[in-house]
Amino acid sequence: MDELLELVKYIDQHRRRHPEGRIKFSTNYFHFSFANLMASMLIGKRFSYDDYDLQELLVHGHNFIKNGIVGAGILTAYPFLKSIFPETSGYKTQIEAMYGIQRIAQHMLNRRRTEDYKMNPRCFTDDFLNKIDEDASNPQPIFTADNYKVVFGDLMQGGTDTTGNSVNFTLLLLTAHQDVQEKLYKEIENICGIDKYPSLEDKPSMIYTQAVLLEGYRWGRILVHGLPKKVTEDFVYREYTFRKGTILMMNFHTVFFDEIFWDDPNVFRPERFLDNEGNLIPSKVDRILAFGAGKFY
């Protein structure tokens, strides 16, 4: 909630600078907030929205995700193309973005090393540094600076760019559908009033709000496909045989826009997630797969 208040303050400052009290909405607004939520957990502090490191993280993260949408699926199927078309396939930009994020991660790690991470650990990085120290005598250590940089990048990217884009898309849909916006506002007002901010304790009562967020994620489908998964043993599905070691990726469009399951998938309609009594329908909620299906290792 503190981060949300900082975002509102930041937007209001921009509004006041305009002679007519207007702002040009930036898609980075929510990215700032989600990046700071992750930063608070990772390094124990938040960034100013004008901080250079924060700006660089957002640029590198966006470039990595954007070029993954363009080229990752092709490169997964035909990895040799990255050597033939490194720029066209997006591979070069992704590598540059990855190294950029890892440089910032190393900078954060070095900064925490100079502080009291041993006596007063207060974030993920402090705990990781303590594990690095404990694992120092191990000939094959798991906790290393290189592994920290990979984890830092995964958490920052997974919790910032995709989440920010999802909220941006939902806000756009609410702007285009005033009737849904009004219903959402009334529920928030009825549950929280005008003097209280929503909290996790309010979530069970805010059914329509949950339906709006689910429908925004479904309709926006900000990712083309899920994370790659490897087949662990041979199996047959319909007339297709999948061999052990085959890479599979879920196509989110077929899941979120299945006309048989959703009836009218091209329509933005949060009510599709509610039954006649106004409760969430579990079978439809379960269809909203953030990162695909299958086990993660």
Coordinates of C-alpha atoms in Angstrom, one line a residue:
M1 CA 0.0 0.0 0.0
D2 CA 2.9 2.4 0.7
E3 CA 4.2 1.9 -2.8
L4 CA 0.7 2.6 -4.2
L5 CA 0.6 5.9 -2.3
E6 CA 4.0 6.8 -3.7
L7 CA 2.7 6.1 -7.2
V8 CA -0.3 8.3 -6.6
K9 CA 1.9 11.1 -5.3
Y10 CA 4.2 10.8 -8.3
I11 CA 1.3 11.0 -10.8
D12 CA -0.2 13.9 -8.9
Q13 CA 3.1 15.8 -9.1
H14 CA 3.2 15.4 -12.9
R15 CA -0.5 16.5 -13.1
R16 CA 0.3 19.7 -11.1
R17 CA 3.1 20.7 -13.5
H18 CA 0.6 20.8 -16.4
P19 CA -1.2 24.2 -16.7
E20 CA -4.6 22.4 -17.2
G21 CA -3.9 19.7 -14.6
R22 CA -3.5 17.0 -17.2
I23 CA -1.0 14.2 -17.5
K24 CA 0.2 12.0 -20.4
F25 CA -0.2 8.6 -18.9
S26 CA 3.0 6.5 -19.0
T27 CA 3.0 2.7 -19.2
N28 CA 6.0 2.8 -16.9
Y29 CA 4.0 4.1 -13.9
F30 CA 2.9 0.6 -12.8
H31 CA 6.3 -0.9 -13.8
F32 CA 7.9 1.6 -11.3
S33 CA 5.7 0.3 -8.5
F34 CA 6.1 -3.4 -9.2
A35 CA 9.9 -3.0 -9.6
N36 CA 10.0 -1.3 -6.2
L37 CA 8.0 -4.1 -4.6
M38 CA 10.5 -6.5 -5.9
A39 CA 13.4 -4.3 -4.9
S40 CA 12.1 -4.0 -1.3
M41 CA 12.2 -7.8 -1.0
L42 CA 15.5 -8.2 -2.9
I43 CA 17.7 -5.4 -1.6
G44 CA 15.7 -4.0 1.3
K45 CA 15.0 -0.6 -0.2
R46 CA 12.9 1.1 -2.8
F47 CA 14.1 3.3 -5.7
S48 CA 13.1 6.8 -6.5
Y49 CA 11.1 6.8 -9.7
D50 CA 13.9 8.9 -11.3
D51 CA 16.7 6.6 -10.1
Y52 CA 19.1 5.6 -12.9
D53 CA 19.3 2.0 -11.8
L54 CA 15.5 1.7 -11.8
Q55 CA 15.3 3.2 -15.2
E56 CA 17.9 0.9 -16.6
L57 CA 16.3 -2.2 -15.0
L58 CA 13.0 -1.3 -16.7
V59 CA 14.6 -0.7 -20.1
H60 CA 16.6 -4.0 -20.0
G61 CA 13.6 -6.0 -18.7
H62 CA 11.3 -4.6 -21.4
N63 CA 13.8 -5.3 -24.1
F64 CA 14.3 -8.9 -22.9
I65 CA 10.6 -9.7 -22.8
K66 CA 9.8 -7.8 -26.0
N67 CA 12.4 -9.6 -28.0
G68 CA 11.5 -12.9 -26.4
I69 CA 8.0 -12.5 -27.8
V70 CA 9.5 -11.9 -31.2
G71 CA 12.3 -14.6 -31.3
A72 CA 12.3 -16.9 -28.3
G73 CA 9.7 -19.4 -29.7
I74 CA 11.6 -19.7 -33.0
L75 CA 15.0 -20.0 -31.3
T76 CA 13.6 -22.7 -29.1
A77 CA 12.7 -24.8 -32.1
Y78 CA 15.6 -23.8 -34.3
P79 CA 18.5 -22.6 -31.9
F80 CA 21.0 -22.4 -34.8
L81 CA 19.2 -19.3 -36.1
K82 CA 20.7 -17.2 -33.3
S83 CA 24.1 -17.5 -35.0
I84 CA 22.7 -16.7 -38.5
F85 CA 20.2 -13.9 -37.5
P86 CA 21.3 -12.6 -34.1
E87 CA 19.7 -9.2 -34.5
T88 CA 16.5 -10.2 -36.5
S89 CA 15.7 -13.1 -34.1
G90 CA 16.1 -10.8 -31.1
Y91 CA 18.9 -12.9 -29.6
K92 CA 21.5 -10.1 -29.6
T93 CA 19.1 -7.7 -27.8
Q94 CA 18.1 -10.3 -25.3
I95 CA 21.7 -11.1 -24.4
E96 CA 22.5 -7.4 -24.1
A97 CA 19.5 -6.9 -21.8
M98 CA 20.4 -9.9 -19.7
Y99 CA 24.0 -8.7 -19.2
G100 CA 22.6 -5.2 -18.4
I101 CA 20.4 -6.6 -15.6
Q102 CA 23.2 -8.7 -14.3
R103 CA 25.5 -5.7 -14.1
I104 CA 23.0 -3.9 -11.9
A105 CA 22.5 -7.1 -9.8
Q106 CA 26.3 -7.2 -9.2
H107 CA 26.2 -3.6 -8.2
M108 CA 23.5 -4.3 -5.7
L109 CA 25.3 -7.3 -4.3
N110 CA 28.5 -5.3 -3.9
R111 CA 26.6 -2.5 -2.1
R112 CA 25.1 -4.9 0.4
R113 CA 28.5 -6.5 1.1
T114 CA 29.6 -3.2 2.5
E115 CA 26.7 -3.0 4.9
D116 CA 25.7 -5.1 8.0
Y117 CA 24.3 -8.1 6.2
K118 CA 25.8 -10.5 8.7
M119 CA 24.5 -8.9 11.9
N120 CA 21.3 -7.5 10.6
P121 CA 20.0 -9.3 7.5
R122 CA 16.9 -7.5 6.2
C123 CA 16.4 -8.7 2.6
F124 CA 16.9 -11.5 0.2
T125 CA 20.3 -10.3 -0.9
D126 CA 21.5 -10.3 2.8
D127 CA 20.4 -13.9 3.2
F128 CA 22.0 -14.9 -0.1
L129 CA 25.3 -13.2 0.9
N130 CA 25.3 -15.2 4.2
K131 CA 24.7 -18.4 2.2
I132 CA 27.6 -17.5 -0.1
D133 CA 29.9 -17.1 3.0
E134 CA 28.7 -20.5 4.4
D135 CA 29.2 -22.2 1.0
A136 CA 32.7 -20.7 0.4
S137 CA 34.5 -23.9 1.4
N138 CA 32.3 -26.1 -0.9
P139 CA 34.3 -27.1 -4.0
Q140 CA 31.1 -26.9 -6.0
P141 CA 29.1 -24.1 -4.3
I142 CA 25.5 -23.5 -5.2
F143 CA 25.3 -20.0 -3.7
T144 CA 27.6 -17.8 -5.8
A145 CA 27.6 -14.3 -7.1
D146 CA 26.8 -15.6 -10.6
N147 CA 23.8 -17.6 -9.4
Y148 CA 22.6 -14.5 -7.4
K149 CA 22.6 -12.4 -10.6
V150 CA 20.5 -15.0 -12.4
V151 CA 18.0 -15.2 -9.5
F152 CA 17.9 -11.4 -9.3
G153 CA 17.1 -11.1 -13.0
D154 CA 14.4 -13.8 -12.9
L155 CA 12.6 -12.2 -10.0
M156 CA 12.8 -8.7 -11.3
Q157 CA 11.6 -9.6 -14.8
G158 CA 9.0 -12.1 -13.6
G159 CA 7.5 -9.6 -11.1
T160 CA 7.8 -6.3 -13.1
D161 CA 7.3 -6.2 -16.8
T162 CA 4.6 -8.8 -17.3
T163 CA 2.7 -7.7 -14.2
G164 CA 2.9 -4.0 -15.1
N165 CA 1.7 -4.8 -18.7
S166 CA -1.2 -6.7 -17.3
V167 CA -2.3 -3.9 -15.1
N168 CA -1.8 -1.3 -17.9
F169 CA -4.0 -3.4 -20.2
T170 CA -6.7 -3.8 -17.6
L171 CA -6.7 -0.1 -17.0
L172 CA -7.1 0.5 -20.7
L173 CA -10.0 -2.0 -20.9
L174 CA -11.7 -0.2 -17.9
T175 CA -11.4 3.1 -19.7
A176 CA -13.1 1.6 -22.8
H177 CA -15.8 -0.1 -20.7
Q178 CA -17.3 2.6 -18.4
D179 CA -20.1 0.2 -17.2
V180 CA -17.5 -2.3 -15.8
Q181 CA -15.5 0.6 -14.3
E182 CA -18.7 1.8 -12.5
K183 CA -19.5 -1.6 -11.1
L184 CA -15.9 -2.0 -9.9
Y185 CA -15.9 1.4 -8.2
K186 CA -19.2 0.7 -6.4
E187 CA -17.9 -2.6 -5.0
I188 CA -14.7 -0.9 -3.7
E189 CA -16.8 1.9 -2.2
N190 CA -19.2 -0.6 -0.6
I191 CA -16.5 -2.8 0.9
C192 CA -13.9 -0.3 1.8
G193 CA -15.7 3.0 2.0
I194 CA -14.0 6.3 1.0
D195 CA -11.6 6.5 3.9
K196 CA -10.0 3.0 3.8
Y197 CA -7.7 1.4 1.3
P198 CA -8.4 -2.2 0.2
S199 CA -6.3 -4.9 1.9
L200 CA -5.9 -8.7 1.6
E201 CA -8.5 -9.1 4.3
D202 CA -11.0 -7.5 1.9
K203 CA -10.3 -9.9 -1.0
P204 CA -12.9 -12.6 -0.2
S205 CA -15.6 -9.9 -0.2
M206 CA -14.4 -8.2 -3.4
I207 CA -15.6 -10.9 -5.9
Y208 CA -16.3 -8.6 -8.8
T209 CA -12.9 -7.0 -8.4
Q210 CA -11.3 -10.4 -8.7
A211 CA -13.4 -11.1 -11.8
V212 CA -12.3 -7.9 -13.4
L213 CA -8.6 -8.7 -12.9
L214 CA -9.1 -12.2 -14.2
E215 CA -10.9 -11.0 -17.3
G216 CA -8.2 -8.3 -17.9
Y217 CA -5.5 -10.9 -17.8
R218 CA -7.4 -13.3 -20.1
W219 CA -8.4 -10.7 -22.6
G220 CA -5.0 -9.0 -22.6
R221 CA -3.0 -12.3 -22.9
I222 CA 0.3 -10.3 -22.5
L223 CA 2.3 -13.4 -23.2
V224 CA 2.2 -15.4 -26.4
H225 CA 3.2 -18.7 -24.9
G226 CA 4.1 -20.2 -21.5
L227 CA 7.5 -21.1 -20.3
P228 CA 9.2 -24.0 -22.1
K229 CA 8.7 -27.4 -20.6
K230 CA 10.7 -30.6 -21.4
V231 CA 8.9 -33.9 -21.9
T232 CA 10.2 -36.4 -19.2
E233 CA 9.0 -39.6 -20.9
D234 CA 7.6 -40.6 -24.3
F235 CA 3.8 -40.2 -24.6
V236 CA 1.1 -40.1 -27.3
Y237 CA -1.6 -37.4 -27.5
R238 CA -4.2 -38.1 -30.1
E239 CA -2.3 -38.9 -33.3
Y240 CA 0.9 -37.2 -32.1
T241 CA 3.9 -38.9 -30.4
F242 CA 6.1 -36.8 -28.1
R243 CA 9.6 -38.1 -27.4
K244 CA 11.4 -37.7 -24.1
G245 CA 13.4 -34.4 -24.2
T246 CA 10.9 -32.6 -26.6
I247 CA 10.4 -28.9 -25.7
L248 CA 6.7 -27.9 -25.3
M249 CA 5.2 -24.5 -24.9
M250 CA 1.6 -23.6 -24.1
N251 CA -0.2 -21.4 -26.6
F252 CA -2.1 -18.9 -24.4
H253 CA -4.3 -17.7 -27.2
T254 CA -5.9 -21.1 -27.6
V255 CA -6.5 -21.3 -23.9
F256 CA -7.8 -17.8 -23.3
F257 CA -9.8 -17.5 -26.6
D258 CA -11.3 -21.0 -26.9
E259 CA -14.8 -20.3 -28.3
I260 CA -16.2 -23.6 -27.0
F261 CA -15.1 -22.8 -23.4
W262 CA -15.6 -19.1 -23.2
D263 CA -18.6 -18.6 -25.7
D264 CA -17.7 -15.0 -26.6
P265 CA -13.9 -14.8 -25.9
N266 CA -13.5 -11.5 -27.9
V267 CA -15.8 -9.7 -25.5
F268 CA -14.5 -8.1 -22.3
R269 CA -17.0 -9.4 -19.8
P270 CA -15.9 -10.0 -16.2
E271 CA -19.3 -11.6 -15.4
R272 CA -18.2 -14.7 -17.2
F273 CA -16.2 -15.7 -14.1
L274 CA -19.3 -15.4 -11.9
D275 CA -22.2 -17.9 -11.3
N276 CA -25.8 -16.9 -10.8
E277 CA -25.2 -16.2 -7.1
G278 CA -22.3 -13.9 -7.8
N279 CA -19.5 -16.3 -6.8
L280 CA -16.4 -17.1 -8.7
I281 CA -16.6 -20.2 -10.9
P282 CA -13.5 -22.4 -10.0
S283 CA -13.3 -24.1 -13.3
K284 CA -12.9 -20.8 -15.1
V285 CA -10.6 -19.3 -12.6
D286 CA -8.3 -22.3 -13.0
R287 CA -8.1 -21.6 -16.7
I288 CA -6.1 -18.4 -16.1
L289 CA -2.6 -19.9 -16.1
A290 CA -0.1 -17.1 -15.5
F291 CA 3.0 -19.1 -16.5
G292 CA 1.5 -22.1 -18.1
A293 CA 1.0 -25.6 -16.8
G294 CA 3.2 -28.4 -15.7
K295 CA 5.9 -28.7 -13.0
F296 CA 8.6 -26.2 -12.4
Y297 CA 12.1 -27.3 -11.4

